[in-house]
Amino acid sequence: MTKESPLAHPRSQVVIDVEGLTKRFGDHLVVDGFSIQVERGRIQGFLGPNGSGKTTTIRMLCGLLTPDGGRGSCLGYDIRREAERIKSRVGYMTQKFSFYEDLTIRENLDFVARIHCLDRRKKRVEKALEDLGLSSRRNQLAGSLSGGWKQRLALSACLLHEPDLLLLDEPTAGVDPKARREFWDHINQLADDGLTVLVSTHYMDEAERCHEISYLAYGKLLATGTVEEVVRGAGLTIWSVSGPAVRELARDLRAGGKVEMVTAFGSALHLGGQDRAALDVALAPYRDRPGLVWKQAEAELEDVFIHLMSQAEDSYR
Ligand code: ADP
């Protein structure tokens, strides 16, 4: 029987509270001074390029990996000394989850319940099937499911033991947009019911569905807050340029190297920077070129991530 989590105390609303987490693999500093606080019932998004340390951070938070430096708690338990307790209260959906393809959905869930020695097994499996809309497919072989249904099965397996914290590592990679939307409807519902969720993703629309996001690059936390706070915090001025001459403009601006951000956005080109005056000066020679339509635009999350990434690259060089 698991000890009751200290979070059962009504005043304890902070589920994750860590400071200065550091992790090295050999000479490689993979996570560099990561700090965060996440409250109960919140969805915290992790974004950043591949290799930026998202998975390693997630693994330190749930007690699967011991940090080299830093301290903190998860679900009220110390991440160094009480890792076993944390693990028992966390549902972790890894990037590469797997099932027995020749077992049905129900049999797979029952199997997971047995592995975890869960009580009320039949009841839990029935509830999991119902909650995730899997009941009608209960007898379908897991191997015959599409990507979206496999994600659902993985999610329901993570929820069988009724965790207090859900860690999802790129749960919707390679899943079609409709299935992704449905998956996120479940995530939002779970959070509304009080479950705390930490999710890594590369999708901007998914970032927008998180209560707060954290952007990591080269192991460093570069920005954190609500989407609005992160966008505002970047302080970017953006020009959106369209028309037949945008490709040539992009080539010339990149060659000139005076504009911080030159990015293709569909058929338009986004030009941006933090210093508005410097941006205006850099763009002035091009403003009257034929074949271009200039429009000032609101910075989007993707603009901000591209900007953060290029800054991180510059300081890493
Ligand atoms: P992300 O989830 O952002 O893609 P990861 O946390 O998986 O990033 O990886 C960060 C870096 O740490 C990568 O360069 C990866 O190769 C390295 N890394 C991760 N796990 C190990 C390990 N067990 N041993 C050595 N290097 C590792």
Coordinates of C-alpha atoms and ligand atoms in Angstrom, one line a residue:
M1 CA 0.0 0.0 0.0
T2 CA 1.5 3.4 -1.0
K3 CA 1.9 6.0 1.6
E4 CA -0.5 8.9 1.1
S5 CA 1.1 11.7 -0.8
P6 CA 1.9 14.8 1.1
L7 CA -0.1 16.5 -1.6
A8 CA -3.2 15.1 0.0
H9 CA -2.8 18.1 2.3
P10 CA -5.2 20.8 0.8
R11 CA -2.6 23.6 1.1
S12 CA -0.1 21.7 -1.1
Q13 CA -0.9 22.8 -4.6
V14 CA 2.5 22.8 -6.0
V15 CA 3.1 19.4 -7.7
I16 CA 6.5 20.0 -9.1
D17 CA 9.0 22.3 -7.4
V18 CA 12.6 22.0 -8.5
E19 CA 15.6 24.3 -8.6
G20 CA 18.9 24.2 -10.5
L21 CA 18.6 20.7 -11.9
T22 CA 21.8 19.7 -13.7
K23 CA 22.6 16.5 -15.6
R24 CA 25.8 15.5 -17.5
F25 CA 26.4 12.5 -19.7
G26 CA 30.2 12.2 -19.8
D27 CA 31.5 15.7 -20.8
H28 CA 28.1 16.7 -22.2
L29 CA 26.1 19.1 -20.0
V30 CA 22.6 18.0 -21.1
V31 CA 20.5 19.9 -18.5
D32 CA 21.9 23.1 -17.2
G33 CA 20.3 24.6 -14.1
F34 CA 16.6 23.8 -14.8
S35 CA 14.1 25.3 -12.3
I36 CA 10.3 25.1 -12.5
Q37 CA 7.1 25.1 -10.4
V38 CA 4.0 23.5 -11.6
E39 CA 0.7 23.6 -9.8
R40 CA -1.9 20.9 -9.5
G41 CA -4.3 20.6 -12.5
R42 CA -2.0 22.5 -14.8
I43 CA -0.8 21.4 -18.2
Q44 CA 2.9 22.3 -18.6
G45 CA 4.3 22.1 -22.1
F46 CA 8.0 21.4 -22.9
L47 CA 9.2 22.6 -26.2
G48 CA 12.6 22.9 -27.9
P49 CA 14.7 21.2 -30.6
N50 CA 15.6 17.6 -30.4
G51 CA 18.5 16.9 -28.0
S52 CA 17.7 20.0 -25.9
G53 CA 17.2 18.0 -22.7
K54 CA 13.4 17.6 -22.4
T55 CA 13.3 13.9 -21.9
T56 CA 16.3 14.0 -19.5
T57 CA 14.5 16.6 -17.5
I58 CA 11.2 14.7 -17.4
R59 CA 13.2 11.6 -16.2
M60 CA 14.8 13.6 -13.4
L61 CA 11.4 14.9 -12.3
C62 CA 9.8 11.5 -11.9
G63 CA 12.7 9.9 -10.1
L64 CA 14.0 7.7 -13.0
L65 CA 17.2 9.6 -13.3
T66 CA 19.2 11.2 -10.4
P67 CA 20.3 14.8 -11.1
D68 CA 24.0 15.7 -10.7
G69 CA 23.1 19.0 -9.2
G70 CA 20.0 20.8 -7.9
R71 CA 17.2 19.8 -5.7
G72 CA 13.4 19.7 -5.4
S73 CA 10.3 17.8 -5.0
C74 CA 7.6 16.1 -7.1
L75 CA 4.2 15.3 -5.7
G76 CA 5.6 16.4 -2.3
Y77 CA 8.4 13.8 -2.4
D78 CA 12.1 14.6 -2.6
I79 CA 13.3 13.8 -6.1
R80 CA 16.6 12.3 -4.8
R81 CA 15.6 10.5 -1.7
E82 CA 12.0 9.4 -2.5
A83 CA 12.2 8.5 -6.1
E84 CA 10.3 5.2 -5.6
R85 CA 7.3 7.0 -4.1
I86 CA 7.2 9.4 -7.0
K87 CA 7.4 6.6 -9.6
S88 CA 4.4 4.9 -8.0
R89 CA 2.2 8.1 -8.4
V90 CA 3.2 9.0 -11.9
G91 CA 1.9 7.9 -15.3
Y92 CA 4.7 8.1 -17.8
M93 CA 4.0 7.7 -21.5
T94 CA 7.4 7.4 -23.2
Q95 CA 8.1 8.2 -26.9
K96 CA 8.4 4.5 -27.8
F97 CA 5.6 2.8 -25.9
S98 CA 4.9 -0.8 -26.9
F99 CA 2.1 -3.4 -26.5
Y100 CA 1.6 -7.0 -27.2
E101 CA 0.3 -6.8 -30.8
D102 CA -1.4 -10.2 -30.6
L103 CA -3.4 -9.3 -27.5
T104 CA -6.6 -7.3 -27.7
I105 CA -7.0 -3.8 -26.2
R106 CA -8.7 -5.2 -23.1
E107 CA -6.0 -8.0 -22.7
N108 CA -3.2 -5.4 -22.9
L109 CA -4.8 -3.2 -20.3
D110 CA -5.4 -6.3 -18.0
F111 CA -1.8 -7.3 -18.5
V112 CA -0.5 -3.8 -17.5
A113 CA -2.8 -4.0 -14.4
R114 CA -1.3 -7.4 -13.5
I115 CA 2.3 -6.2 -13.9
H116 CA 1.5 -3.3 -11.5
C117 CA -0.3 -5.7 -9.1
L118 CA -3.3 -3.4 -9.1
D119 CA -6.3 -4.2 -7.0
R120 CA -9.9 -4.1 -8.5
R121 CA -8.3 -5.1 -11.8
K122 CA -11.5 -5.8 -13.8
K123 CA -13.1 -2.6 -12.6
R124 CA -10.1 -0.5 -13.5
V125 CA -9.8 -2.0 -17.0
E126 CA -13.5 -1.4 -17.6
K127 CA -13.2 2.2 -16.5
A128 CA -10.1 2.8 -18.6
L129 CA -11.9 1.4 -21.7
E130 CA -14.9 3.6 -21.1
D131 CA -13.0 6.8 -20.2
L132 CA -10.9 6.7 -23.4
G133 CA -13.7 5.6 -25.7
L134 CA -12.1 2.2 -26.2
S135 CA -15.1 0.0 -25.2
S136 CA -16.3 -0.7 -28.7
R137 CA -12.9 -1.9 -29.7
R138 CA -12.1 -3.8 -26.6
N139 CA -11.7 -7.1 -28.5
Q140 CA -9.6 -5.6 -31.4
L141 CA -6.0 -6.7 -31.5
A142 CA -3.6 -3.9 -30.6
G143 CA -1.5 -4.7 -33.6
S144 CA -4.3 -3.8 -35.9
L145 CA -4.9 -0.3 -34.4
S146 CA -4.1 3.0 -36.2
G147 CA -1.6 5.4 -34.7
G148 CA -4.3 7.5 -33.0
W149 CA -5.9 4.5 -31.3
K150 CA -2.6 3.2 -30.2
Q151 CA -1.9 6.6 -28.5
R152 CA -5.3 6.2 -26.7
L153 CA -4.4 2.7 -25.5
A154 CA -1.0 4.0 -24.3
L155 CA -2.7 6.8 -22.4
S156 CA -5.3 4.6 -20.8
A157 CA -2.5 2.2 -19.7
C158 CA -0.7 5.1 -18.0
L159 CA -3.9 6.1 -16.2
L160 CA -4.8 2.6 -14.9
H161 CA -3.2 3.2 -11.5
E162 CA -4.9 6.6 -11.2
P163 CA -1.7 8.7 -11.0
D164 CA -1.5 12.2 -9.7
L165 CA 0.9 13.4 -12.4
L166 CA 1.0 12.5 -16.1
L167 CA 4.3 12.8 -18.0
L168 CA 3.8 12.6 -21.8
D169 CA 6.9 12.6 -24.0
E170 CA 5.9 13.6 -27.5
P171 CA 2.7 11.6 -27.2
T172 CA 1.2 12.6 -30.6
A173 CA 4.3 12.4 -32.8
G174 CA 3.2 11.0 -36.2
V175 CA -0.5 11.0 -35.3
D176 CA -3.0 12.6 -37.7
P177 CA -4.6 16.0 -36.8
K178 CA -8.0 14.7 -35.9
A179 CA -6.6 12.1 -33.6
R180 CA -4.3 14.7 -32.1
R181 CA -7.2 17.0 -31.4
E182 CA -9.2 14.2 -29.7
F183 CA -6.1 13.2 -27.7
W184 CA -5.8 16.7 -26.4
D185 CA -9.5 16.9 -25.6
H186 CA -8.8 14.0 -23.2
I187 CA -5.7 15.8 -21.8
N188 CA -7.7 19.0 -21.1
Q189 CA -10.5 17.0 -19.5
L190 CA -8.0 15.1 -17.2
A191 CA -6.4 18.4 -16.2
D192 CA -9.9 19.9 -15.5
D193 CA -10.4 16.9 -13.2
G194 CA -7.3 17.9 -11.3
L195 CA -4.6 15.8 -12.9
T196 CA -1.3 17.6 -13.5
V197 CA 0.2 17.1 -16.9
L198 CA 3.7 17.7 -18.2
V199 CA 3.9 17.2 -22.0
S200 CA 6.7 17.6 -24.5
T201 CA 5.7 18.5 -28.1
H202 CA 7.0 20.0 -31.3
Y203 CA 3.5 21.2 -32.4
M204 CA 2.6 24.9 -32.0
D205 CA -1.2 24.2 -31.7
E206 CA -0.5 21.8 -28.8
A207 CA 1.7 24.4 -27.1
E208 CA -1.3 26.8 -27.3
R209 CA -3.4 24.2 -25.4
C210 CA -1.0 24.2 -22.4
H211 CA -1.6 26.4 -19.5
E212 CA 2.1 27.3 -19.5
I213 CA 5.1 26.4 -21.6
S214 CA 8.8 26.1 -21.1
Y215 CA 11.3 26.4 -24.0
L216 CA 14.6 24.6 -23.7
A217 CA 17.6 24.7 -26.0
Y218 CA 21.0 23.2 -25.4
G219 CA 19.9 22.2 -21.9
K220 CA 19.0 25.7 -20.9
L221 CA 15.5 27.0 -20.1
L222 CA 15.2 30.0 -22.3
A223 CA 11.6 31.1 -21.7
T224 CA 8.7 30.0 -19.5
G225 CA 5.2 31.2 -18.8
T226 CA 1.9 31.4 -20.6
V227 CA 2.0 31.5 -24.4
E228 CA 1.1 35.2 -24.2
E229 CA 3.9 35.9 -21.6
V230 CA 6.5 34.1 -23.7
V231 CA 5.5 35.9 -26.9
R232 CA 5.4 39.3 -25.1
G233 CA 8.7 38.5 -23.3
A234 CA 10.5 38.0 -26.5
G235 CA 9.7 41.6 -27.6
L236 CA 9.8 40.9 -31.3
T237 CA 8.9 43.3 -34.1
I238 CA 7.7 41.3 -37.1
W239 CA 7.2 42.3 -40.7
S240 CA 5.3 39.8 -42.9
V241 CA 6.2 40.2 -46.6
S242 CA 4.4 38.6 -49.5
G243 CA 4.5 38.8 -53.2
P244 CA 6.4 37.3 -56.2
A245 CA 9.8 38.7 -55.1
V246 CA 10.0 37.2 -51.5
R247 CA 12.5 34.5 -52.4
E248 CA 15.0 36.9 -53.8
L249 CA 14.4 39.2 -50.8
A250 CA 15.1 36.3 -48.4
R251 CA 18.3 35.4 -50.2
D252 CA 19.6 39.0 -50.1
L253 CA 18.7 39.6 -46.5
R254 CA 20.4 36.3 -45.4
A255 CA 23.5 37.3 -47.4
G256 CA 23.5 40.7 -45.8
G257 CA 23.3 39.3 -42.3
K258 CA 21.8 42.4 -40.8
V259 CA 18.3 41.1 -40.0
E260 CA 18.0 38.9 -36.9
M261 CA 15.3 36.7 -38.2
V262 CA 14.4 35.8 -41.8
T263 CA 11.9 32.9 -41.9
A264 CA 9.6 31.5 -44.5
F265 CA 6.0 31.3 -43.2
G266 CA 3.9 29.5 -45.8
S267 CA 4.2 31.8 -48.9
A268 CA 5.1 34.8 -46.8
L269 CA 8.4 35.8 -45.3
H270 CA 8.6 36.8 -41.6
L271 CA 11.4 39.4 -40.8
G272 CA 11.9 40.2 -37.2
G273 CA 14.1 41.4 -34.5
Q274 CA 14.1 42.7 -30.9
D275 CA 15.5 46.1 -31.8
R276 CA 12.8 47.8 -33.8
A277 CA 14.9 50.8 -34.9
A278 CA 17.8 48.6 -36.1
L279 CA 15.3 46.4 -38.0
D280 CA 13.8 49.4 -39.7
V281 CA 17.3 50.6 -40.7
A282 CA 18.2 47.2 -42.0
L283 CA 15.0 46.9 -44.1
A284 CA 14.9 50.4 -45.4
P285 CA 17.0 49.6 -48.6
Y286 CA 14.4 46.9 -49.6
R287 CA 11.1 48.6 -48.8
D288 CA 10.5 50.0 -52.3
R289 CA 11.5 46.9 -54.2
P290 CA 8.8 45.9 -56.7
G291 CA 6.8 42.7 -56.2
L292 CA 6.6 43.0 -52.4
V293 CA 3.7 43.7 -50.0
W294 CA 4.8 44.7 -46.5
K295 CA 2.6 44.2 -43.5
Q296 CA 3.4 44.6 -39.8
A297 CA 2.4 41.4 -38.0
E298 CA 1.9 40.2 -34.5
A299 CA 4.7 37.8 -33.4
E300 CA 3.6 34.2 -33.3
L301 CA 4.9 31.5 -31.0
E302 CA 6.8 30.0 -33.9
D303 CA 8.6 33.3 -34.5
V304 CA 9.6 33.4 -30.9
F305 CA 10.9 29.9 -30.9
I306 CA 12.9 30.5 -34.0
H307 CA 14.3 33.7 -32.4
L308 CA 15.2 31.9 -29.2
M309 CA 16.8 29.1 -31.0
S310 CA 19.0 31.3 -33.1
Q311 CA 20.1 33.3 -30.0
A312 CA 20.9 30.0 -28.3
E313 CA 23.0 28.9 -31.3
D314 CA 24.9 32.2 -31.3
S315 CA 25.8 31.9 -27.6
Y316 CA 26.6 28.2 -27.9
R317 CA 29.1 28.8 -30.7
Ligands
ADP1 P1 15.2 15.9 -26.0 O1 14.2 15.1 -25.2 O2 15.0 17.4 -25.9 O3 15.3 15.5 -27.5 P2 17.1 14.4 -24.5 O4 16.9 14.7 -23.1 O5 16.6 13.1 -25.0 O6 16.6 15.6 -25.4 O7 18.7 14.4 -24.8 C1 19.5 15.4 -24.6 C2 21.0 15.0 -24.9 O8 21.4 14.0 -24.0 C3 21.1 14.4 -26.3 O9 22.3 14.9 -26.9 C4 21.2 12.9 -26.0 O10 21.9 12.3 -27.0 C5 21.9 12.9 -24.7 N1 21.5 11.7 -23.9 C6 20.3 11.4 -23.4 N2 20.3 10.3 -22.6 C7 21.6 9.9 -22.6 C8 22.3 8.8 -22.0 N3 21.6 7.9 -21.3 N4 23.6 8.7 -22.2 C9 24.3 9.6 -22.9 N5 23.7 10.6 -23.5 C10 22.4 10.8 -23.4

